[in-house]
Short mmCIF file of C-alpha atoms and ligand atoms in Angstrom, two decimals:
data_model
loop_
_atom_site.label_atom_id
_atom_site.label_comp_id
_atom_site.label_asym_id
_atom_site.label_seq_id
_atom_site.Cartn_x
_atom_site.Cartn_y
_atom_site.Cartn_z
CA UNK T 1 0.00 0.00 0.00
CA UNK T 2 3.22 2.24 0.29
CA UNK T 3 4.08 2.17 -3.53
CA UNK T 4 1.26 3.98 -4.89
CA UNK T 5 1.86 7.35 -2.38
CA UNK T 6 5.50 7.08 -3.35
CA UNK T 7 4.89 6.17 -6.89
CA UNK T 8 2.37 9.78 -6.73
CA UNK T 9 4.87 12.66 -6.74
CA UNK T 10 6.46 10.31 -10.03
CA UNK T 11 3.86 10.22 -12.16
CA UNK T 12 3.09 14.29 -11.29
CA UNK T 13 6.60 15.10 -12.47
CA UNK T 14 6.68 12.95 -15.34
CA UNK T 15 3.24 14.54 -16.48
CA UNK T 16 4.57 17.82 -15.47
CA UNK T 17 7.37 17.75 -18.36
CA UNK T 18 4.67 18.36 -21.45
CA UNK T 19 1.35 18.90 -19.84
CA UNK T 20 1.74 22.43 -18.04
CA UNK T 21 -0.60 23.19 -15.02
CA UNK T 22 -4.22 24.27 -15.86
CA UNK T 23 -4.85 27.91 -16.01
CA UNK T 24 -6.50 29.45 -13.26
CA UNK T 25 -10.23 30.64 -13.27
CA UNK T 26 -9.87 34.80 -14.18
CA UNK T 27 -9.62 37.20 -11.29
CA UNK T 28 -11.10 40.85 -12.61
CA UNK T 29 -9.04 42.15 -9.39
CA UNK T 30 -5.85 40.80 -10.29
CA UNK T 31 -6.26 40.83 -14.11
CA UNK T 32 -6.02 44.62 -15.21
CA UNK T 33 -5.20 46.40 -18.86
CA UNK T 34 -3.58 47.15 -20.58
CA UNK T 35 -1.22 43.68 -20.04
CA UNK T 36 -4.25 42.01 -18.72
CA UNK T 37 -7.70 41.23 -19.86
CA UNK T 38 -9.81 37.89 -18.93
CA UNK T 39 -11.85 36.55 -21.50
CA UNK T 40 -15.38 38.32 -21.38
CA UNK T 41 -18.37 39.57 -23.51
CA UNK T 42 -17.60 42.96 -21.11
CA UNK T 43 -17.01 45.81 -23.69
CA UNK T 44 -13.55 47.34 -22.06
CA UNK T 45 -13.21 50.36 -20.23
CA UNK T 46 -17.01 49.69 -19.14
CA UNK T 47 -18.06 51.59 -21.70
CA UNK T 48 -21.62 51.48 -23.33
CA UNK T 49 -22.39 50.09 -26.70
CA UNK T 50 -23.10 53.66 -28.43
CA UNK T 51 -19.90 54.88 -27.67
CA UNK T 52 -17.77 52.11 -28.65
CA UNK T 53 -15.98 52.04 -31.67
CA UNK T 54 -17.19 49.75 -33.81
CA UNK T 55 -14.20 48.00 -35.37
CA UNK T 56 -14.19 46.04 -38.72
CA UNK T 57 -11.42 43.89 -39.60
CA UNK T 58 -11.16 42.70 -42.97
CA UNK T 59 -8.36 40.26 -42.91
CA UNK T 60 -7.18 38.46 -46.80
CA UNK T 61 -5.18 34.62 -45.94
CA UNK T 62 -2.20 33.19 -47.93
CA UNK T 63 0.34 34.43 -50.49
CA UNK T 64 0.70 37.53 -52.03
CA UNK T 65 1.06 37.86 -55.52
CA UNK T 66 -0.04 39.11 -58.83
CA UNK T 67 -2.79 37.19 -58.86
CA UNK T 68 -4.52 39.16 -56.00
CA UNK T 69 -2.83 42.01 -56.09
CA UNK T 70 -5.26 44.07 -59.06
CA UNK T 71 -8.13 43.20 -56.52
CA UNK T 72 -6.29 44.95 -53.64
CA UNK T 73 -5.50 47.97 -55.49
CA UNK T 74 -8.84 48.17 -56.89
CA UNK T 75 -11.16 48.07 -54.02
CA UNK T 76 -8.53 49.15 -51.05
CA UNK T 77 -6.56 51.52 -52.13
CA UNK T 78 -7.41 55.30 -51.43
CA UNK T 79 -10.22 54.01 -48.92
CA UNK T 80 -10.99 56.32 -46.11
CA UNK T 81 -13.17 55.82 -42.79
CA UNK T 82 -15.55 58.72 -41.62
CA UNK T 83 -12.83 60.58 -39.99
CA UNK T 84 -10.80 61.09 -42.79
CA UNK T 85 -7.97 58.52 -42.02
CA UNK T 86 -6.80 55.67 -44.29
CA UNK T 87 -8.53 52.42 -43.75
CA UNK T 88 -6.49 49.32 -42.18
CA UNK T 89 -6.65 45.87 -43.94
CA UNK T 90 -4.61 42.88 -42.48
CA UNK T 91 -2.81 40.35 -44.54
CA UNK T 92 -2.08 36.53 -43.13
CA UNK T 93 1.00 36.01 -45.66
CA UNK T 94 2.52 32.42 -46.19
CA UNK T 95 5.97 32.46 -47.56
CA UNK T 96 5.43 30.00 -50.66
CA UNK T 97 4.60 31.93 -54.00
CA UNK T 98 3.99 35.30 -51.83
CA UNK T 99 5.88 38.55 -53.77
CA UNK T 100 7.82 40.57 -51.44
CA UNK T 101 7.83 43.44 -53.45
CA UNK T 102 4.19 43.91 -53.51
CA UNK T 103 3.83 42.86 -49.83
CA UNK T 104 6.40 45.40 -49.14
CA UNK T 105 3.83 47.93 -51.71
CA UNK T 106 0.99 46.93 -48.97
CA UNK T 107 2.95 47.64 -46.30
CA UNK T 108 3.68 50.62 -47.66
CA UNK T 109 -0.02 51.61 -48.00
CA UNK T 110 -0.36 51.36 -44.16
CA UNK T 111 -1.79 48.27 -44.00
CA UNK T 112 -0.96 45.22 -41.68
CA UNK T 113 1.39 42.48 -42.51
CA UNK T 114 0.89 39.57 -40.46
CA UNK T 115 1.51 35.78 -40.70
CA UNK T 116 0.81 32.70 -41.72
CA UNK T 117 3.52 30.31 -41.37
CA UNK T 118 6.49 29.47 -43.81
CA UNK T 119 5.42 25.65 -44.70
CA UNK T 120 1.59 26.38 -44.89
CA UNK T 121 1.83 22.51 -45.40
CA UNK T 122 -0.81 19.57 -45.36
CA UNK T 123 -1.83 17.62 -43.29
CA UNK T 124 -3.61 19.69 -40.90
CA UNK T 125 -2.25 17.35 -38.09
CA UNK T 126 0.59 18.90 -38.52
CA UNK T 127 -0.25 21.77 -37.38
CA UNK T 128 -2.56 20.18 -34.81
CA UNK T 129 0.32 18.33 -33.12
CA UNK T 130 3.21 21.05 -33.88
CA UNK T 131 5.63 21.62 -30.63
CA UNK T 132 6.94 24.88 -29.45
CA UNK T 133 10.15 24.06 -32.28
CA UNK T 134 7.59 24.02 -34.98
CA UNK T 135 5.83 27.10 -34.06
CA UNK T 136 9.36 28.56 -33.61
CA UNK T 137 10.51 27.61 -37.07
CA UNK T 138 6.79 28.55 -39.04
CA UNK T 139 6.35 31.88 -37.16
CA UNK T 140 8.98 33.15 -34.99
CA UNK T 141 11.34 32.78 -38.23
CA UNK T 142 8.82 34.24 -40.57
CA UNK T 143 9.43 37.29 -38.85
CA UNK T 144 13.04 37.43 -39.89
CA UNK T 145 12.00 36.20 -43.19
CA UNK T 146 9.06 38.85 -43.67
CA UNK T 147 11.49 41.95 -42.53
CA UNK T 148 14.62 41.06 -44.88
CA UNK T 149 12.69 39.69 -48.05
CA UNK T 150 9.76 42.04 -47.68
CA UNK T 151 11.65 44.81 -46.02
CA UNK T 152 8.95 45.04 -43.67
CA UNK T 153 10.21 46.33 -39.87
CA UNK T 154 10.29 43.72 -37.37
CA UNK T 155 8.59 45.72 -34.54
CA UNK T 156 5.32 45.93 -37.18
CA UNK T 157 4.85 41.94 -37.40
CA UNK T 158 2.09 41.38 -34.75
CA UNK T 159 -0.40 38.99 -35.32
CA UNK T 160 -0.26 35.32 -36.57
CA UNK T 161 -3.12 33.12 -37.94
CA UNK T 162 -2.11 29.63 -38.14
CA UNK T 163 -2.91 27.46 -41.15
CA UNK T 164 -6.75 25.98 -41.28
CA UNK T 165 -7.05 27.91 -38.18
CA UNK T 166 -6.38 24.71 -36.27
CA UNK T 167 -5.13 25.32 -33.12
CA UNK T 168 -1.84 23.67 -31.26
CA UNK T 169 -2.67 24.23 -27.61
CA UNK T 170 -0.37 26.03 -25.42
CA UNK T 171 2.49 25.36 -27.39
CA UNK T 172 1.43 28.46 -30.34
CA UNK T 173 1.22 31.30 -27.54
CA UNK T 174 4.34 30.22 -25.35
CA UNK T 175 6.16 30.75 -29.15
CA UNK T 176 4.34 33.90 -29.52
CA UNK T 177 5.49 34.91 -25.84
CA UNK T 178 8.85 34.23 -26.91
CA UNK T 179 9.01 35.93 -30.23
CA UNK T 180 7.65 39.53 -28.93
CA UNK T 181 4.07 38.30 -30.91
CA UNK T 182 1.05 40.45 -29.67
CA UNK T 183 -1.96 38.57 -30.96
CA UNK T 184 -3.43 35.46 -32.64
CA UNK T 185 -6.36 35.42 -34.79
CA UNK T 186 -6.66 32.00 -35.53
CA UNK T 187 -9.09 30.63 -32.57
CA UNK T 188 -13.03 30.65 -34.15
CA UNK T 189 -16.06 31.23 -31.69
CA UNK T 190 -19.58 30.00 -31.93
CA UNK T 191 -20.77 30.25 -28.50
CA UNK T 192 -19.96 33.98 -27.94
CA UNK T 193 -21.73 35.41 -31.22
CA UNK T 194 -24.29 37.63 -29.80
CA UNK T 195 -22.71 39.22 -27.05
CA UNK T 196 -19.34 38.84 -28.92
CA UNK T 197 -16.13 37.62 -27.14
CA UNK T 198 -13.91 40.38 -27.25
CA UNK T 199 -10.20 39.99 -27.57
CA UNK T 200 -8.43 38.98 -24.11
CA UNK T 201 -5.19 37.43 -22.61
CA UNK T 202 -4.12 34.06 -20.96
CA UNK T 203 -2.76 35.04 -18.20
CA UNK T 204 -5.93 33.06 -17.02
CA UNK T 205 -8.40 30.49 -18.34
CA UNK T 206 -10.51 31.28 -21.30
CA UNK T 207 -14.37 30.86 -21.08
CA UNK T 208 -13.63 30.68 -25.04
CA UNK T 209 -15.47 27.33 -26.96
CA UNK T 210 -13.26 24.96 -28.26
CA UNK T 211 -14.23 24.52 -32.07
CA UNK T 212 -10.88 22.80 -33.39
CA UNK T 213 -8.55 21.34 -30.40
CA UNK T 214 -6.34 21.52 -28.93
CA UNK T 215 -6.97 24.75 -27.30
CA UNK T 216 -4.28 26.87 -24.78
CA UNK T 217 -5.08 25.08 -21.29
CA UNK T 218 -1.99 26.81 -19.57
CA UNK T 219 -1.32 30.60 -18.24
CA UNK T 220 0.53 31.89 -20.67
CA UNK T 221 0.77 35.59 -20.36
CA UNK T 222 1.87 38.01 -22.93
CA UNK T 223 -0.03 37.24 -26.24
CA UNK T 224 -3.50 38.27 -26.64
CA UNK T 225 -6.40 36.34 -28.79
CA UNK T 226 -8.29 38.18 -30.92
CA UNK T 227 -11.33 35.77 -31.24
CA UNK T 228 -12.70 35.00 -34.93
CA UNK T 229 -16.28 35.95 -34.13
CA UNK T 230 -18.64 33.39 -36.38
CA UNK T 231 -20.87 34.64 -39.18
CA UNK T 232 -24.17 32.91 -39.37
CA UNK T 233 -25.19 31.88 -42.97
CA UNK T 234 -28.94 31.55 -44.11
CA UNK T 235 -29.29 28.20 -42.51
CA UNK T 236 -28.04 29.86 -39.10
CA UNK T 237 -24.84 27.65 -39.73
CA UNK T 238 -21.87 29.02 -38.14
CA UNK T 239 -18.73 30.04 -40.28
CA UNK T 240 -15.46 31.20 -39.65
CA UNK T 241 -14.62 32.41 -42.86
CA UNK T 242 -16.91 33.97 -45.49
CA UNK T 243 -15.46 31.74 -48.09
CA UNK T 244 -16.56 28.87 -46.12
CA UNK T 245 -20.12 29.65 -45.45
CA UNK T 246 -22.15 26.97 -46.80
CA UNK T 247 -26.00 28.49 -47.51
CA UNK T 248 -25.00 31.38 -48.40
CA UNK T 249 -26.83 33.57 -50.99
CA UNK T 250 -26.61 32.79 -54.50
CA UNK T 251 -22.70 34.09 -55.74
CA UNK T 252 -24.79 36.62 -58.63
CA UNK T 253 -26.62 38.42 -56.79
CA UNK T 254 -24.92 41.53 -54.93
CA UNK T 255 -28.10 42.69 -53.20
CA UNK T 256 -28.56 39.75 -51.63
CA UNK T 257 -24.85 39.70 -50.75
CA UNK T 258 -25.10 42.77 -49.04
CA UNK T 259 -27.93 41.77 -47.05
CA UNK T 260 -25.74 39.30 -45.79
CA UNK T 261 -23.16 40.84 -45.26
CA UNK T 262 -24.99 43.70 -43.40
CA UNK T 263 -27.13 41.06 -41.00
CA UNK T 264 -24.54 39.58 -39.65
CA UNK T 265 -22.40 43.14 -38.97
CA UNK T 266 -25.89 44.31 -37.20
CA UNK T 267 -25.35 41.16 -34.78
CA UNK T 268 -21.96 43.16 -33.73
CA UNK T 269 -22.91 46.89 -34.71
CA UNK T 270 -26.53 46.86 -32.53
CA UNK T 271 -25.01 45.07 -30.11
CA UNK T 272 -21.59 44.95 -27.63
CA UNK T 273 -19.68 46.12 -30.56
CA UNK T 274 -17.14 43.59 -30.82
CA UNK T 275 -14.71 43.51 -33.27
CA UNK T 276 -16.75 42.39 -36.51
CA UNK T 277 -15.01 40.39 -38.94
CA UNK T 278 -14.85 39.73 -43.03
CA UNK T 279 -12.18 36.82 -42.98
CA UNK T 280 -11.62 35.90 -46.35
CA UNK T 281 -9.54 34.90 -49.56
CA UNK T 282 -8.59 36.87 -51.85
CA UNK T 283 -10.09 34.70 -54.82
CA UNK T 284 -13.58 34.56 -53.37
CA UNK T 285 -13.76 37.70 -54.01
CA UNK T 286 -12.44 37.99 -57.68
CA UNK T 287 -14.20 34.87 -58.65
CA UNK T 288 -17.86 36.12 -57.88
CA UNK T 289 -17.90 40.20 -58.95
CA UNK T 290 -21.49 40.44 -57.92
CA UNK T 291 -19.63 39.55 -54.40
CA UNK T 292 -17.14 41.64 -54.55
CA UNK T 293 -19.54 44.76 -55.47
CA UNK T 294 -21.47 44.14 -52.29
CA UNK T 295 -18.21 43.98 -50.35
CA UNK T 296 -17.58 47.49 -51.73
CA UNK T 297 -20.77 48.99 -50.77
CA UNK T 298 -20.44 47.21 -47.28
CA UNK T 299 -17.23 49.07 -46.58
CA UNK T 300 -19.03 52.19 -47.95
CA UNK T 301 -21.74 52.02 -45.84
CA UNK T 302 -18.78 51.33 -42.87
CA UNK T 303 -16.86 54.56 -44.06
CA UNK T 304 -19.68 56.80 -43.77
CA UNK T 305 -20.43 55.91 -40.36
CA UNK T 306 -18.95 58.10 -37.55
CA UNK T 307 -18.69 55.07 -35.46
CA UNK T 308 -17.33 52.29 -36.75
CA UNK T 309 -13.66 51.78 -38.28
CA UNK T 310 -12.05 49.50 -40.82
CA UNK T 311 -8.49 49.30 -38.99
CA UNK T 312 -5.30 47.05 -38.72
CA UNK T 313 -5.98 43.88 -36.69
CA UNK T 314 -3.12 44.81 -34.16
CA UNK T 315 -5.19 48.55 -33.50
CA UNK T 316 -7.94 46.84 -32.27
CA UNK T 317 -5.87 45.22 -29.73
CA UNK T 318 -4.23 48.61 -28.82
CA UNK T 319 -7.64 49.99 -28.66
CA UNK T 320 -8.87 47.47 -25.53
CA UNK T 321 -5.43 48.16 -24.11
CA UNK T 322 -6.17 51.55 -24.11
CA UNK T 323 -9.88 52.30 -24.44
CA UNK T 324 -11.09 55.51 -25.39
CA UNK T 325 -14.90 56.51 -26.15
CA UNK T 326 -15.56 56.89 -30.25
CA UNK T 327 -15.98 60.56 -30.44
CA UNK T 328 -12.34 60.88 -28.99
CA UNK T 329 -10.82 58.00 -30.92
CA UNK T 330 -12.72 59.78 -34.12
CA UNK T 331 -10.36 62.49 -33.35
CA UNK T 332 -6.69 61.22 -33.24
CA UNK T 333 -4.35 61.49 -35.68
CA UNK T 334 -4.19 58.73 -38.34
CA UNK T 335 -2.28 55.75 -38.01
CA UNK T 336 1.35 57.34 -39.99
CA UNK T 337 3.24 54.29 -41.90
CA UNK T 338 6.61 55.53 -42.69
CA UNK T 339 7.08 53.74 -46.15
CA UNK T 340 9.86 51.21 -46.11
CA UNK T 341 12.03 51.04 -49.43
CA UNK T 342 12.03 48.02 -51.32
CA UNK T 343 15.02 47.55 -54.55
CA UNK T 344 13.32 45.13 -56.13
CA UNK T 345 15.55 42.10 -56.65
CA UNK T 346 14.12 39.02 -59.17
CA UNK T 347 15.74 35.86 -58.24
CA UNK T 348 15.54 32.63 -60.04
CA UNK T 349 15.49 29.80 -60.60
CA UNK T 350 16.28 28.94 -56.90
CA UNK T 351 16.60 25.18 -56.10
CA UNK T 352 14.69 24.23 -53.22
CA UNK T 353 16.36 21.84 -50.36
CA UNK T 354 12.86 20.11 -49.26
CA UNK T 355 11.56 19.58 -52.42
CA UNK T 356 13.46 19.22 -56.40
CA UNK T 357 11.62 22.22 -57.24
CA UNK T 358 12.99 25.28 -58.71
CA UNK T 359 11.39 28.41 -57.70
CA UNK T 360 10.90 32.14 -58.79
CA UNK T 361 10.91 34.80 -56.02
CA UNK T 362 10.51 38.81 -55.98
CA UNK T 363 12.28 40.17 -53.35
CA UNK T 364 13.51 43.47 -51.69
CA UNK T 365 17.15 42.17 -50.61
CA UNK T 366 19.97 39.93 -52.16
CA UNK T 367 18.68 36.53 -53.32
CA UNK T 368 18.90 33.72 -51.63
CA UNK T 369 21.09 30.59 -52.59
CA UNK T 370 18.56 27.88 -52.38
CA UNK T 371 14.66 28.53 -51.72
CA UNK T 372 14.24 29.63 -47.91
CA UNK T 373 12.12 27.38 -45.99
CA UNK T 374 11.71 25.55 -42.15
CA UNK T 375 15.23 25.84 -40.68
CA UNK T 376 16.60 28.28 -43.60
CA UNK T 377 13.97 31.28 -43.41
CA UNK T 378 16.79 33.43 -45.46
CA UNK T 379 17.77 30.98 -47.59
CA UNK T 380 21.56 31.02 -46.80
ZN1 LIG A 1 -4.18 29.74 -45.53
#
């Protein structure tokens, strides 16, 4: 009857070496902004609904290229909300067949460059079993590899959205610690729709619903999660991403589009106000114009409100740090993006070491001997 008390402490250590201790339940006392915030439908600051900013992130995945790029200039550029300053748009860019130089031109336009992992690879167990290394290697080295291809500044790469949005538990957010990374916008809600879950930490537990485990169990503090709010398509199915709504209205017909598209802002807009968001690919959009117009008039109808905002993902998060009511955050200066020169480099072919494949590239530095990848982000 001795062996299983001593055996006891054993098995605690052994379990102790990859499963870290459960987060505790948030305490509002302890947990205070801006480095703190537990997970909560609770608009920040305590302020009320009509004097929240309304924020709209529209957020395009994958690589960047010439393939998307006429739709960004097209519909993006020159935008403006209500208050006169230049809308934000975030980018989730994978490495493989993205164009530096035009990622660099986005940049450049003030809008958010973000990430989405080097490999981007299949299976999605891959990225549903990835350790801290992995993370490490597809996102804390895309940083280095964003700033010297895309001559993007370090301190501007913020966010991360990993591939298929499938989460890797606690080991994603102790990498983000790590790496300086200030948010995630990879973890989908269908619970906290209506309120809306806005974006917290984990210092603490997360009242968050677990739609594609493993979720963060741990305290990790440091990197905040800027929840993917659901859409709801006609069949009140829940959707993450526009592109993968399922009854949605027929892809011809913008008014109905619109509709849409407006319904489910109202859940956000005539509610708490949380951060309302048009997650989508680029060739959703360019495949079905009658889509794209009614995107268009959506983010005209958001620019001619006084109170709501099409912003960078990463202002949002600066905005619960630092909450403000919407007729004072109407009246700061704009968001100032000191453009960051690109000499356009074209490399190729570059021989890739994980693959036989040769590759073309775009870049804003020297070119790289073989095709950068997992363990050689610069391609040395
Ligand atoms: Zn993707």
């Amino acid at each position: 009857m001795k062996w299983p008390i001593l055996l006891l402490p054993l098995l605690v250590l052994v379990f102790a070496e990859d499963e870290l201790p459960l987060a505790e339940l948030c305490d509002e006392e302890q947990c205070k902004l801006p480095e703190c915030r537990c997970s909560s439908t609770d608009i920040p600051g305590g302020l009320p609904a009509r004097d929240t900013p309304q924020f709209v992130l529209l957020t395009f995945d994958d690589g960047v290229n010439t393939v998307n790029m006429p739709t960004y200039r097209s519909i993006l550029y020159g935008r403006r909300n209500s208050n006169n300053c230049p809308i934000g748009v975030t980018y989730f860019v994978n490495h493989e067949y993205t164009d530096y130089t035009l990622t660099n031109e986005l940049y450049n336009m003030g809008f958010e460059i973000a990430l989405h992992s080097i490999s981007h690879q299949t299976p999605q167990d891959y990225w549903r079993d990835a350790t801290y290394d992995d993370m490490m290697r597809e996102f804390g080295d895309q940083i280095i590899q964003m700033s010297h291809f895309g001559s993007i500044p370090r301190d501007t790469i913020k966010g991360i959205r990993i591939p298929f949005l499938q989460l890797a538990g606690n080991e994603t957010y102790r990498m983000m610690a790590d790496a300086n990374l200030l948010y995630d916008c990879t973890w989908p809600t269908i619970s906290h729709t209506d309120p809306g879950l806005w974006p917290y930490t984990l210092h603490y537990a997360s009242i968050q619903d677990c739609q594609i485990p493993p979720c963060p169990t741990a305290s990790v503090p440091g990197p905040w999660i800027l929840p993917m709010i659901a859409w709801f398509d006609l069949n009140n199915t829940p959707c993450s991403m526009v592109d993968a709504c399922f009854f949605i209205p027929d892809r011809e017909n913008e008014e109905e589009w619109f509709k849409f598209i407006v319904g489910n802002f109202e859940r956000h807009y005539l509610g708490n106000r949380a951060p309302f968001g048009f997650y989508v690919h680029e060739w959703f959009i360019r495949a079905y114009p009658a889509v794209q117009r009614a995107l268009v008039r959506f983010m005209d109808l958001v620019n001619s409100l006084n109170d709501a905002y099409m912003v960078n993902a990463h202002e949002v998060i600066e905005w619960v740090q630092n909450p403000v009511p919407v007729n004072e955050y109407a009246r700061r200066a704009c968001r100032h993006t000191v453009p960051s020169p690109c000499r356009q480099t074209s490399c190729g072919p570059v021989r890739a070491e994980h693959t036989e494949n040769l590759y073309y590239m775009q870049v804003c530095s020297a070119c790289p001997n073989v095709y950068p990848w997992l363990g050689n982000p610069l391609g040395n």
